[in-house]
Tab-separated table of N, CA and C in Angstrom:
chain	number	residue	atom	x	y	z
A	161	UNK	N	-26.317	7.814	-12.116
A	161	UNK	CA	-25.033	8.462	-11.909
A	161	UNK	C	-24.297	8.493	-13.249
A	162	UNK	N	-23.769	9.625	-13.587
A	162	UNK	CA	-22.985	9.806	-14.797
A	162	UNK	C	-21.593	9.236	-14.552
A	163	UNK	N	-20.971	8.673	-15.613
A	163	UNK	CA	-19.644	8.071	-15.456
A	163	UNK	C	-18.658	9.008	-14.781
A	164	UNK	N	-18.720	10.294	-15.099
A	164	UNK	CA	-17.769	11.241	-14.514
A	164	UNK	C	-17.989	11.425	-13.013
A	165	UNK	N	-19.157	10.981	-12.516
A	165	UNK	CA	-19.443	11.094	-11.091
A	165	UNK	C	-18.977	9.876	-10.299
A	166	UNK	N	-18.513	8.840	-10.997
A	166	UNK	CA	-18.067	7.641	-10.303
A	166	UNK	C	-16.790	7.925	-9.528
A	167	UNK	N	-16.694	7.294	-8.379
A	167	UNK	CA	-15.503	7.432	-7.550
A	167	UNK	C	-14.494	6.383	-8.003
A	168	UNK	N	-13.292	6.820	-8.284
A	168	UNK	CA	-12.227	5.904	-8.670
A	168	UNK	C	-11.788	5.146	-7.423
A	169	UNK	N	-11.845	3.808	-7.438
A	169	UNK	CA	-11.437	3.054	-6.247
A	169	UNK	C	-9.989	3.320	-5.844
A	170	UNK	N	-9.148	3.680	-6.791
A	170	UNK	CA	-7.756	3.987	-6.452
A	170	UNK	C	-7.652	5.236	-5.588
A	171	UNK	N	-8.638	6.136	-5.712
A	171	UNK	CA	-8.651	7.347	-4.890
A	171	UNK	C	-9.026	7.053	-3.439
A	172	UNK	N	-9.555	5.857	-3.195
A	172	UNK	CA	-9.949	5.470	-1.842
A	172	UNK	C	-8.826	4.765	-1.091
A	173	UNK	N	-7.798	4.353	-1.816
A	173	UNK	CA	-6.687	3.628	-1.191
A	173	UNK	C	-5.812	4.614	-0.425
A	174	UNK	N	-5.527	4.338	0.839
A	174	UNK	CA	-4.749	5.302	1.618
A	174	UNK	C	-3.281	5.358	1.202
A	175	UNK	N	-2.718	6.515	1.393
A	175	UNK	CA	-1.280	6.725	1.260
A	175	UNK	C	-0.721	6.648	2.676
A	176	UNK	N	0.266	5.797	2.873
A	176	UNK	CA	0.896	5.657	4.184
A	176	UNK	C	2.100	6.589	4.221
A	177	UNK	N	2.133	7.481	5.198
A	177	UNK	CA	3.241	8.430	5.330
A	177	UNK	C	3.921	8.189	6.672
A	178	UNK	N	5.190	7.814	6.606
A	178	UNK	CA	5.957	7.531	7.820
A	178	UNK	C	7.059	8.569	7.919
A	179	UNK	N	6.944	9.423	8.928
A	179	UNK	CA	7.811	10.600	9.050
A	179	UNK	C	7.809	11.038	10.500
A	180	UNK	N	8.978	11.223	11.088
A	180	UNK	CA	9.021	11.614	12.496
A	180	UNK	C	8.781	13.103	12.719
A	181	UNK	N	8.726	13.895	11.670
A	181	UNK	CA	8.503	15.338	11.785
A	181	UNK	C	7.050	15.661	11.419
A	182	UNK	N	6.252	16.036	12.420
A	182	UNK	CA	4.833	16.324	12.191
A	182	UNK	C	4.638	17.480	11.216
A	183	UNK	N	5.545	18.462	11.202
A	183	UNK	CA	5.432	19.575	10.258
A	183	UNK	C	5.547	19.091	8.815
A	184	UNK	N	6.431	18.128	8.572
A	184	UNK	CA	6.553	17.560	7.225
A	184	UNK	C	5.268	16.858	6.813
A	185	UNK	N	4.612	16.221	7.769
A	185	UNK	CA	3.347	15.556	7.459
A	185	UNK	C	2.286	16.589	7.065
A	186	UNK	N	2.218	17.691	7.787
A	186	UNK	CA	1.252	18.744	7.460
A	186	UNK	C	1.514	19.282	6.057
A	187	UNK	N	2.776	19.526	5.729
A	187	UNK	CA	3.128	19.993	4.381
A	187	UNK	C	2.737	18.976	3.321
A	188	UNK	N	2.976	17.701	3.589
A	188	UNK	CA	2.613	16.659	2.632
A	188	UNK	C	1.110	16.666	2.376
A	189	UNK	N	0.319	16.750	3.435
A	189	UNK	CA	-1.140	16.778	3.258
A	189	UNK	C	-1.579	17.995	2.455
A	190	UNK	N	-0.971	19.149	2.715
A	190	UNK	CA	-1.313	20.356	1.957
A	190	UNK	C	-0.919	20.209	0.494
A	191	UNK	N	0.249	19.629	0.242
A	191	UNK	CA	0.712	19.443	-1.139
A	191	UNK	C	-0.178	18.456	-1.889
A	192	UNK	N	-0.603	17.395	-1.228
A	192	UNK	CA	-1.527	16.460	-1.867
A	192	UNK	C	-2.835	17.158	-2.222
A	193	UNK	N	-3.352	17.962	-1.300
A	193	UNK	CA	-4.578	18.705	-1.570
A	193	UNK	C	-4.418	19.675	-2.725
A	194	UNK	N	-3.293	20.389	-2.752
A	194	UNK	CA	-3.030	21.339	-3.835
A	194	UNK	C	-2.903	20.631	-5.178
A	195	UNK	N	-2.491	19.368	-5.151
A	195	UNK	CA	-2.356	18.583	-6.379
A	195	UNK	C	-3.651	17.831	-6.713
A	196	UNK	N	-4.718	18.099	-5.972
A	196	UNK	CA	-6.020	17.445	-6.158
A	196	UNK	C	-5.945	15.931	-6.002
A	197	UNK	N	-5.108	15.484	-5.095
A	197	UNK	CA	-5.005	14.060	-4.774
A	197	UNK	C	-5.858	13.830	-3.532
A	198	UNK	N	-6.932	13.074	-3.709
A	198	UNK	CA	-7.941	12.940	-2.658
A	198	UNK	C	-7.744	11.724	-1.759
A	199	UNK	N	-6.730	10.923	-2.005
A	199	UNK	CA	-6.525	9.717	-1.197
A	199	UNK	C	-6.399	10.068	0.280
A	200	UNK	N	-6.999	9.248	1.149
A	200	UNK	CA	-6.763	9.460	2.576
A	200	UNK	C	-5.293	9.205	2.895
A	201	UNK	N	-4.799	9.865	3.926
A	201	UNK	CA	-3.403	9.702	4.334
A	201	UNK	C	-3.385	9.158	5.756
A	202	UNK	N	-2.616	8.110	5.958
A	202	UNK	CA	-2.406	7.547	7.290
A	202	UNK	C	-0.989	7.924	7.707
A	203	UNK	N	-0.877	8.632	8.815
A	203	UNK	CA	0.407	9.173	9.265
A	203	UNK	C	0.929	8.387	10.459
A	204	UNK	N	2.208	8.036	10.388
A	204	UNK	CA	2.882	7.343	11.483
A	204	UNK	C	4.219	8.009	11.723
A	205	UNK	N	4.572	8.186	13.004
A	205	UNK	CA	5.809	8.886	13.341
A	205	UNK	C	7.027	7.985	13.403
A	206	UNK	N	6.828	6.675	13.318
A	206	UNK	CA	7.991	5.784	13.267
A	206	UNK	C	7.601	4.468	12.608
A	207	UNK	N	8.612	3.691	12.298
A	207	UNK	CA	8.393	2.438	11.601
A	207	UNK	C	7.594	1.430	12.398
A	208	UNK	N	7.774	1.408	13.705
A	208	UNK	CA	7.057	0.438	14.540
A	208	UNK	C	5.553	0.683	14.484
A	209	UNK	N	5.131	1.942	14.590
A	209	UNK	CA	3.702	2.266	14.493
A	209	UNK	C	3.148	1.822	13.145
A	210	UNK	N	3.884	2.110	12.088
A	210	UNK	CA	3.431	1.755	10.743
A	210	UNK	C	3.338	0.243	10.575
A	211	UNK	N	4.329	-0.478	11.067
A	211	UNK	CA	4.323	-1.934	10.946
A	211	UNK	C	3.120	-2.530	11.672
A	212	UNK	N	2.830	-2.045	12.876
A	212	UNK	CA	1.674	-2.546	13.623
A	212	UNK	C	0.383	-2.304	12.845
A	213	UNK	N	0.242	-1.118	12.267
A	213	UNK	CA	-0.936	-0.806	11.456
A	213	UNK	C	-1.029	-1.747	10.252
A	214	UNK	N	0.071	-1.883	9.521
A	214	UNK	CA	0.062	-2.709	8.311
A	214	UNK	C	-0.276	-4.165	8.622
A	215	UNK	N	0.174	-4.655	9.762
A	215	UNK	CA	-0.114	-6.037	10.145
A	215	UNK	C	-1.560	-6.215	10.597
A	216	UNK	N	-2.198	-5.155	11.073
A	216	UNK	CA	-3.546	-5.260	11.630
A	216	UNK	C	-4.654	-4.856	10.659
A	217	UNK	N	-4.357	-4.045	9.664
A	217	UNK	CA	-5.406	-3.464	8.830
A	217	UNK	C	-5.816	-4.370	7.671
A	218	UNK	N	-7.069	-4.209	7.268
A	218	UNK	CA	-7.554	-4.841	6.042
A	218	UNK	C	-7.448	-3.877	4.866
A	219	UNK	N	-7.144	-2.605	5.159
A	219	UNK	CA	-6.985	-1.626	4.082
A	219	UNK	C	-5.820	-2.029	3.179
A	220	UNK	N	-5.962	-1.691	1.911
A	220	UNK	CA	-4.877	-1.925	0.961
A	220	UNK	C	-4.328	-0.558	0.559
A	221	UNK	N	-3.177	-0.184	1.076
A	221	UNK	CA	-2.608	1.126	0.753
A	221	UNK	C	-2.182	1.229	-0.712
A	222	UNK	N	-2.263	2.430	-1.244
A	222	UNK	CA	-1.779	2.704	-2.597
A	222	UNK	C	-0.262	2.670	-2.629
A	223	UNK	N	0.357	3.309	-1.640
A	223	UNK	CA	1.811	3.416	-1.596
A	223	UNK	C	2.237	3.758	-0.173
A	224	UNK	N	3.439	3.343	0.169
A	224	UNK	CA	4.067	3.744	1.427
A	224	UNK	C	5.132	4.773	1.094
A	225	UNK	N	5.028	5.956	1.702
A	225	UNK	CA	6.052	6.999	1.586
A	225	UNK	C	6.762	7.051	2.929
A	226	UNK	N	8.014	6.640	2.950
A	226	UNK	CA	8.714	6.467	4.220
A	226	UNK	C	10.007	7.262	4.259
A	227	UNK	N	10.188	8.016	5.330
A	227	UNK	CA	11.468	8.681	5.544
A	227	UNK	C	12.519	7.604	5.787
A	228	UNK	N	13.767	7.970	5.595
A	228	UNK	CA	14.850	6.998	5.732
A	228	UNK	C	15.325	6.923	7.175
A	229	UNK	N	15.785	8.041	7.692
A	229	UNK	CA	16.395	8.078	9.021
A	229	UNK	C	15.402	8.638	10.025
A	230	UNK	N	15.014	7.791	10.975
A	230	UNK	CA	14.077	8.186	12.024
A	230	UNK	C	14.518	7.523	13.317
A	231	UNK	N	14.158	8.113	14.460
A	231	UNK	CA	14.438	7.439	15.731
A	231	UNK	C	13.652	6.126	15.809
A	232	UNK	N	14.145	5.203	16.589
A	232	UNK	CA	13.460	3.915	16.711
A	232	UNK	C	13.667	3.099	15.446
A	233	UNK	N	12.592	2.509	14.956
A	233	UNK	CA	12.673	1.719	13.731
A	233	UNK	C	12.728	2.656	12.532
A	234	UNK	N	13.864	2.691	11.849
A	234	UNK	CA	14.003	3.584	10.696
A	234	UNK	C	13.424	2.930	9.439
A	235	UNK	N	13.501	3.644	8.338
A	235	UNK	CA	12.938	3.149	7.090
A	235	UNK	C	13.567	1.857	6.604
A	236	UNK	N	14.872	1.705	6.800
A	236	UNK	CA	15.551	0.487	6.365
A	236	UNK	C	15.042	-0.738	7.125
A	237	UNK	N	14.941	-0.603	8.443
A	237	UNK	CA	14.456	-1.729	9.246
A	237	UNK	C	13.001	-2.036	8.924
A	238	UNK	N	12.184	-0.998	8.736
A	238	UNK	CA	10.782	-1.226	8.388
A	238	UNK	C	10.685	-2.006	7.084
A	239	UNK	N	11.438	-1.591	6.082
A	239	UNK	CA	11.408	-2.299	4.797
A	239	UNK	C	11.808	-3.764	4.981
A	240	UNK	N	12.843	-4.013	5.765
A	240	UNK	CA	13.283	-5.387	6.024
A	240	UNK	C	12.197	-6.196	6.728
A	241	UNK	N	11.507	-5.566	7.678
A	241	UNK	CA	10.459	-6.269	8.435
A	241	UNK	C	9.257	-6.583	7.536
A	242	UNK	N	8.916	-5.667	6.640
A	242	UNK	CA	7.826	-5.932	5.689
A	242	UNK	C	8.208	-7.099	4.781
A	243	UNK	N	9.433	-7.076	4.268
A	243	UNK	CA	9.899	-8.164	3.396
A	243	UNK	C	9.907	-9.507	4.112
A	244	UNK	N	10.174	-9.506	5.414
A	244	UNK	CA	10.255	-10.750	6.182
A	244	UNK	C	8.881	-11.301	6.560
A	245	UNK	N	7.834	-10.493	6.406
A	245	UNK	CA	6.475	-10.904	6.762
A	245	UNK	C	5.766	-11.391	5.494
A	246	UNK	N	5.491	-12.697	5.374
A	246	UNK	CA	4.915	-13.209	4.130
A	246	UNK	C	3.561	-12.589	3.776
A	247	UNK	N	2.745	-12.274	4.771
A	247	UNK	CA	1.438	-11.670	4.496
A	247	UNK	C	1.616	-10.260	3.942
A	248	UNK	N	2.464	-9.458	4.578
A	248	UNK	CA	2.695	-8.093	4.092
A	248	UNK	C	3.376	-8.101	2.730
A	249	UNK	N	4.303	-8.988	2.531
A	249	UNK	CA	4.996	-9.054	1.245
A	249	UNK	C	4.003	-9.338	0.114
A	250	UNK	N	3.027	-10.201	0.367
A	250	UNK	CA	2.047	-10.553	-0.661
A	250	UNK	C	1.005	-9.457	-0.891
A	251	UNK	N	0.920	-8.486	0.009
A	251	UNK	CA	0.025	-7.348	-0.234
A	251	UNK	C	0.557	-6.470	-1.358
A	252	UNK	N	1.829	-6.624	-1.688
A	252	UNK	CA	2.460	-5.897	-2.800
A	252	UNK	C	2.245	-4.387	-2.693
A	253	UNK	N	2.506	-3.836	-1.517
A	253	UNK	CA	2.360	-2.390	-1.310
A	253	UNK	C	3.647	-1.719	-1.780
A	254	UNK	N	3.563	-0.822	-2.753
A	254	UNK	CA	4.776	-0.126	-3.197
A	254	UNK	C	5.415	0.638	-2.039
A	255	UNK	N	6.726	0.502	-1.904
A	255	UNK	CA	7.480	1.133	-0.821
A	255	UNK	C	8.455	2.128	-1.434
A	256	UNK	N	8.236	3.405	-1.132
A	256	UNK	CA	9.055	4.480	-1.692
A	256	UNK	C	9.679	5.266	-0.548
A	257	UNK	N	11.003	5.374	-0.572
A	257	UNK	CA	11.655	6.269	0.383
A	257	UNK	C	11.394	7.691	-0.076
A	258	UNK	N	10.986	8.537	0.881
A	258	UNK	CA	10.637	9.930	0.586
A	258	UNK	C	11.307	10.770	1.657
A	259	UNK	N	12.428	11.373	1.296
A	259	UNK	CA	13.285	11.989	2.299
A	259	UNK	C	13.673	13.407	1.912
A	260	UNK	N	14.138	14.147	2.901
A	260	UNK	CA	14.617	15.504	2.676
A	260	UNK	C	15.949	15.502	1.954
A	261	UNK	N	16.725	14.462	2.173
A	261	UNK	CA	18.038	14.421	1.540
A	261	UNK	C	18.435	12.988	1.224
A	262	UNK	N	19.397	12.895	0.336
A	262	UNK	CA	19.919	11.592	-0.037
A	262	UNK	C	21.410	11.710	-0.289
A	263	UNK	N	22.098	10.636	-0.105
A	263	UNK	CA	23.524	10.582	-0.391
A	263	UNK	C	23.783	9.287	-1.146
A	264	UNK	N	24.950	9.191	-1.727
A	264	UNK	CA	25.310	7.970	-2.435
A	264	UNK	C	25.181	6.759	-1.511
A	265	UNK	N	25.667	6.902	-0.280
A	265	UNK	CA	25.616	5.788	0.673
A	265	UNK	C	24.175	5.405	1.015
A	266	UNK	N	23.310	6.400	1.272
A	266	UNK	CA	21.918	6.100	1.619
A	266	UNK	C	21.171	5.452	0.461
A	267	UNK	N	21.345	5.996	-0.730
A	267	UNK	CA	20.634	5.455	-1.888
A	267	UNK	C	21.109	4.032	-2.179
A	268	UNK	N	22.419	3.800	-2.102
A	268	UNK	CA	22.927	2.445	-2.318
A	268	UNK	C	22.390	1.484	-1.269
A	269	UNK	N	22.350	1.913	-0.019
A	269	UNK	CA	21.803	1.058	1.044
A	269	UNK	C	20.319	0.778	0.786
A	270	UNK	N	19.584	1.803	0.364
A	270	UNK	CA	18.155	1.635	0.092
A	270	UNK	C	17.920	0.581	-0.984
A	271	UNK	N	18.715	0.628	-2.030
A	271	UNK	CA	18.506	-0.291	-3.148
A	271	UNK	C	19.091	-1.677	-2.911
A	272	UNK	N	19.677	-1.908	-1.752
A	272	UNK	CA	20.063	-3.272	-1.386
A	272	UNK	C	18.828	-4.068	-0.972
A	273	UNK	N	17.766	-3.359	-0.640
A	273	UNK	CA	16.500	-3.999	-0.290
A	273	UNK	C	15.542	-3.917	-1.467
A	274	UNK	N	14.309	-4.358	-1.213
A	274	UNK	CA	13.284	-4.307	-2.246
A	274	UNK	C	12.510	-3.009	-2.085
A	275	UNK	N	12.807	-2.042	-2.927
A	275	UNK	CA	12.077	-0.772	-2.866
A	275	UNK	C	11.623	-0.410	-4.269
A	276	UNK	N	10.709	0.528	-4.340
A	276	UNK	CA	10.202	0.965	-5.629
A	276	UNK	C	10.604	2.400	-5.948
A	277	UNK	N	11.470	2.985	-5.151
A	277	UNK	CA	11.960	4.315	-5.466
A	277	UNK	C	12.546	5.023	-4.262
A	278	UNK	N	13.350	6.013	-4.562
A	278	UNK	CA	13.933	6.900	-3.548
A	278	UNK	C	13.760	8.307	-4.101
A	279	UNK	N	12.873	9.064	-3.498
A	279	UNK	CA	12.552	10.407	-3.978
A	279	UNK	C	12.900	11.449	-2.922
A	280	UNK	N	13.330	12.598	-3.391
A	280	UNK	CA	13.554	13.738	-2.503
A	280	UNK	C	12.297	14.587	-2.466
A	281	UNK	N	12.024	15.165	-1.306
A	281	UNK	CA	10.815	15.961	-1.115
A	281	UNK	C	10.833	17.262	-1.906
A	282	UNK	N	12.007	17.753	-2.213
A	282	UNK	CA	12.096	19.029	-2.913
A	282	UNK	C	12.401	20.146	-1.942
A	283	UNK	N	12.804	21.254	-2.492
A	283	UNK	CA	13.204	22.394	-1.655
A	283	UNK	C	12.129	23.460	-1.538
A	284	UNK	N	11.033	23.267	-2.243
A	284	UNK	CA	9.941	24.234	-2.190
A	284	UNK	C	8.618	23.471	-2.166
A	285	UNK	N	7.559	24.186	-1.847
A	285	UNK	CA	6.232	23.577	-1.841
A	285	UNK	C	5.877	23.076	-3.237
A	286	UNK	N	6.215	23.857	-4.260
A	286	UNK	CA	5.922	23.459	-5.644
A	286	UNK	C	6.655	22.170	-6.016
A	287	UNK	N	7.909	22.035	-5.585
A	287	UNK	CA	8.665	20.811	-5.867
A	287	UNK	C	8.073	19.621	-5.116
A	288	UNK	N	7.657	19.836	-3.882
A	288	UNK	CA	7.018	18.779	-3.100
A	288	UNK	C	5.735	18.320	-3.790
A	289	UNK	N	4.926	19.270	-4.203
A	289	UNK	CA	3.670	18.960	-4.886
A	289	UNK	C	3.933	18.191	-6.183
A	290	UNK	N	4.912	18.622	-6.955
A	290	UNK	CA	5.236	17.948	-8.220
A	290	UNK	C	5.718	16.521	-7.979
A	291	UNK	N	6.546	16.333	-6.977
A	291	UNK	CA	7.077	14.996	-6.683
A	291	UNK	C	5.956	14.059	-6.237
A	292	UNK	N	5.072	14.548	-5.381
A	292	UNK	CA	3.946	13.729	-4.935
A	292	UNK	C	3.011	13.395	-6.092
A	293	UNK	N	2.759	14.365	-6.957
A	293	UNK	CA	1.909	14.118	-8.130
A	293	UNK	C	2.491	13.011	-8.996
A	294	UNK	N	3.790	13.072	-9.216
A	294	UNK	CA	4.479	12.064	-10.022
A	294	UNK	C	4.355	10.673	-9.396
A	295	UNK	N	4.646	10.571	-8.111
A	295	UNK	CA	4.612	9.274	-7.422
A	295	UNK	C	3.204	8.688	-7.437
A	296	UNK	N	2.219	9.484	-7.057
A	296	UNK	CA	0.845	8.978	-6.966
A	296	UNK	C	0.310	8.614	-8.350
A	297	UNK	N	0.549	9.459	-9.344
A	297	UNK	CA	0.081	9.152	-10.702
A	297	UNK	C	0.695	7.848	-11.206
A	298	UNK	N	1.972	7.661	-10.945
A	298	UNK	CA	2.644	6.438	-11.382
A	298	UNK	C	1.992	5.202	-10.768
A	299	UNK	N	1.774	5.227	-9.452
A	299	UNK	CA	1.240	4.037	-8.793
A	299	UNK	C	-0.230	3.820	-9.086
A	300	UNK	N	-0.951	4.847	-9.476
A	300	UNK	CA	-2.341	4.654	-9.887
A	300	UNK	C	-2.417	4.013	-11.274
A	301	UNK	N	-1.390	4.200	-12.086
A	301	UNK	CA	-1.377	3.627	-13.438
A	301	UNK	C	-0.688	2.270	-13.510
A	302	UNK	N	0.158	1.984	-12.570
A	302	UNK	CA	0.987	0.781	-12.600
A	302	UNK	C	0.162	-0.468	-12.268
A	303	UNK	N	0.360	-1.527	-13.039
A	303	UNK	CA	-0.256	-2.807	-12.708
A	303	UNK	C	0.570	-3.498	-11.631
A	304	UNK	N	-0.120	-4.143	-10.723
A	304	UNK	CA	0.535	-4.925	-9.682
A	304	UNK	C	-0.411	-6.068	-9.336
A	305	UNK	N	-0.011	-7.009	-8.511
A	305	UNK	CA	-0.862	-8.177	-8.254
A	305	UNK	C	-2.294	-7.835	-7.837
A	306	UNK	N	-2.498	-6.737	-7.137
A	306	UNK	CA	-3.860	-6.375	-6.699
A	306	UNK	C	-4.723	-5.910	-7.861
A	307	UNK	N	-4.131	-5.580	-8.998
A	307	UNK	CA	-4.895	-5.095	-10.150
A	307	UNK	C	-5.872	-6.141	-10.668
A	308	UNK	N	-5.659	-7.394	-10.360
A	308	UNK	CA	-6.454	-8.475	-10.926
A	308	UNK	C	-7.391	-9.118	-9.916
A	309	UNK	N	-7.576	-8.465	-8.781
A	309	UNK	CA	-8.468	-9.021	-7.753
A	309	UNK	C	-9.848	-8.452	-7.890
C-alpha cells in the first residue's frame, strides 16, 4: 500500500450532530460531503439520545456539533451532563455549539460552561460548508489527551 492510500484514523472518528430539525441534518451531511469530509456522522434529535449514546459507545467522536435550543434536553443541559460525568469528561470530546442563530445572551450563557466554540451555520450552503470545513480541520489538527494514546 502506498502512503497516500493509507486511511487517516481521524477520518474514521464520527462527528456527533445533535439537532432537532432533520432537514438541517440532511444539509449538514451534504455539506460535509461537498467539503470532502469523510467522517461518519451520528445524528441525534435531542440531548437525551446523544447522552445515552455517548455513555454506551466505545467510539471516540472527533467533535460534537450541538444545537443550542431544542425540545427536551437542550444543548446547555447536555453540556452540563457531559461535564458532570467523569468518564465522558475524560474522553475529551470537543463540544461545539452549532446553531442557526446566536445572541449576546446565548453566547454568554454558552461560555459559562466548558465549550470549545459557538459557530453559526451560515445563511447559505457555501457558508455552511466553509464553517464545517473550518471546524473539522481545526479538530483534526488540534492536540488533545487522545492524541497520545
